[in-house]
């Protein structure tokens, strides 16, 4: 590894600005920092949580209309873009134990007098989006988390799930992977439940006394196979406009085939107590007060799901603050649809984004005009499967690829005081730098310092949400994870090759996708003072103003190459690795070296022009090249078995985790023990790395050219 860390163009703590513009940028950022207001963030959230607003309902439309009005009032040029997606609404969700005794299950989430919202009759009954309707009576087998390892363990115990209803606890992997695996192992149906060990009373006090999930709390959520492709299931790869040609549901590769439903811990306890079979293997015992068994046994369960699928409208809000240069876009976004009230997910992120946008509007009122166009996006139908964002990205791919600089997401913006971030590697320095500029409300030091302090002794987030905690790359540095599954940045990166990030503050958040993720929860536990919402708005604003105003985009490509080198070095550690694979992946190693050398050359060339007083005359071209390296890393033919996913470095795992699978084509070919696929994927990855190296050499050439012209001008 060539040891160049950090961005090439560091200058007075602000990267990418010509000398003459640093002071003005500092002043602009200072001015911005004074605008975000916790009281306004609170009133935003109060409005956003005033009614349940699931996608496909009139309430979701009302939320979009309100957001449209907000952005217009801040001075943005805003519109609603509508798609038509195949969306579910549950009509009947039933579950009962029929033997050895009769007992009604699928008990609802309890109402609490302290929080009147918890008795709102408009809350949708708990269900898993994209489960088929169905009715079945069968014995039950407990499969722990329902991961590949868990099925392997069951097999070695001689327990078959064929024809059974499997019971799996949430967490560890995306729930759609659990349904896929249950289906592949020929289970008849799947029941998902929240074990108190993950996000309930074992973790801490439960709602409304504390922030964790009460025994009746249920995690809703989609089981769409977004790992195959996200978005409207009937229109893969084309925008879901009303007149688009559509697949029949039977032909949609991302739709599950077995009925799946979520239940609470108290119902799971009833089933688990009645399971026969062996005592579970080590690590399978959860937090309920009983001894867990694998099943099957006497317990028979009857499940009946009636879910109504129809074409329903999806309302995206796209708001632009036009810059002097309308051909470069800096994009920010979060979804607005929620399973119920959605205070943390997604309201906290939306509320902070609104404060960021309002503050930019205030700056514009003082006469400032952005250099590039700033685009704020509020997506509908993220919860069922990243639908609003995917359809918009698919519809606008060519324009995004020629204009977008980066897309910054902030789903689940504030559930506590711990800053966390996911991003493509070239943006990591920018994110770290932005957190140095903002004060942590609790410790009064910088968010960066608090982040570094926390990450030294933080546990993995077990709540099953998307933003997992990463391990730091270098000891003592703050950790940033790689973008995998989980939110609306996915289509930007995986389909269009746009650099992405997802940022926010995390904490003790046990009410994910339940009735209890509401205003009361936020006001008592998540961020009672709303100061973390305001801090998030300040961080977002700092990132906006750097991406928008920079002369040369502050992108760090040596960081990208070190991530790839680490991923490549980890390949022989895969359990299915064979010695003869070394020769097959050799082209990847060679191309990775080319990419690294090109990144170092580009970084040095950019560093040389960073000392210039003014922006280089060919800055536009340089920036276009800097923003399009990820596009070079897209494989036109896509990944094996899931061609919608085009990025060769990052993808959601097909069978693992929420975090990214690195070098996904190659990694999964090794895991499948498929040398033929491994050869193809290695060649495809090597070709992508060489294209990216060529793009970086273009950056070097442009930087040298601008240096020559600058010195000619000064002579
Ligand atoms: Zn969300």
PDB file of N, CA, C and O and ligand atoms in Angstrom, residues 335 345-346 382-383 411-412, ligand 1:
ATOM      1  N   UNK A 335     -36.617   9.432   3.225  1.00  0.00           N
ATOM      2  CA  UNK A 335     -38.005   9.119   2.878  1.00  0.00           C
ATOM      3  C   UNK A 335     -38.964   9.847   3.818  1.00  0.00           C
ATOM      4  O   UNK A 335     -38.561  10.320   4.881  1.00  0.00           O
ATOM      5  N   UNK A 345     -37.866   7.086  12.626  1.00  0.00           N
ATOM      6  CA  UNK A 345     -37.753   6.553  11.266  1.00  0.00           C
ATOM      7  C   UNK A 345     -39.022   6.828  10.500  1.00  0.00           C
ATOM      8  O   UNK A 345     -40.009   6.113  10.641  1.00  0.00           O
ATOM      9  N   UNK A 346     -39.029   7.862   9.659  1.00  0.00           N
ATOM     10  CA  UNK A 346     -37.943   8.706   9.181  1.00  0.00           C
ATOM     11  C   UNK A 346     -37.993  10.150   9.692  1.00  0.00           C
ATOM     12  O   UNK A 346     -37.178  10.968   9.283  1.00  0.00           O
ATOM     13  N   UNK A 382     -40.339   4.239   0.805  1.00  0.00           N
ATOM     14  CA  UNK A 382     -39.052   3.608   1.121  1.00  0.00           C
ATOM     15  C   UNK A 382     -39.290   2.329   1.892  1.00  0.00           C
ATOM     16  O   UNK A 382     -38.649   1.307   1.647  1.00  0.00           O
ATOM     17  N   UNK A 383     -40.226   2.388   2.850  1.00  0.00           N
ATOM     18  CA  UNK A 383     -40.413   1.240   3.750  1.00  0.00           C
ATOM     19  C   UNK A 383     -40.759  -0.052   3.012  1.00  0.00           C
ATOM     20  O   UNK A 383     -40.194  -1.097   3.309  1.00  0.00           O
ATOM     21  N   UNK A 411     -31.602   8.945   6.915  1.00  0.00           N
ATOM     22  CA  UNK A 411     -32.733   8.201   7.465  1.00  0.00           C
ATOM     23  C   UNK A 411     -32.457   8.025   8.961  1.00  0.00           C
ATOM     24  O   UNK A 411     -31.301   7.957   9.368  1.00  0.00           O
ATOM     25  N   UNK A 412     -33.506   7.936   9.792  1.00  0.00           N
ATOM     26  CA  UNK A 412     -33.316   7.805  11.247  1.00  0.00           C
ATOM     27  C   UNK A 412     -32.231   8.800  11.698  1.00  0.00           C
ATOM     28  O   UNK A 412     -31.111   8.423  12.023  1.00  0.00           O
TER      29      UNK A 412
HETATM   30 ZN1  LIG B   1     -36.361   4.730   7.378  1.00  0.00          ZN
END
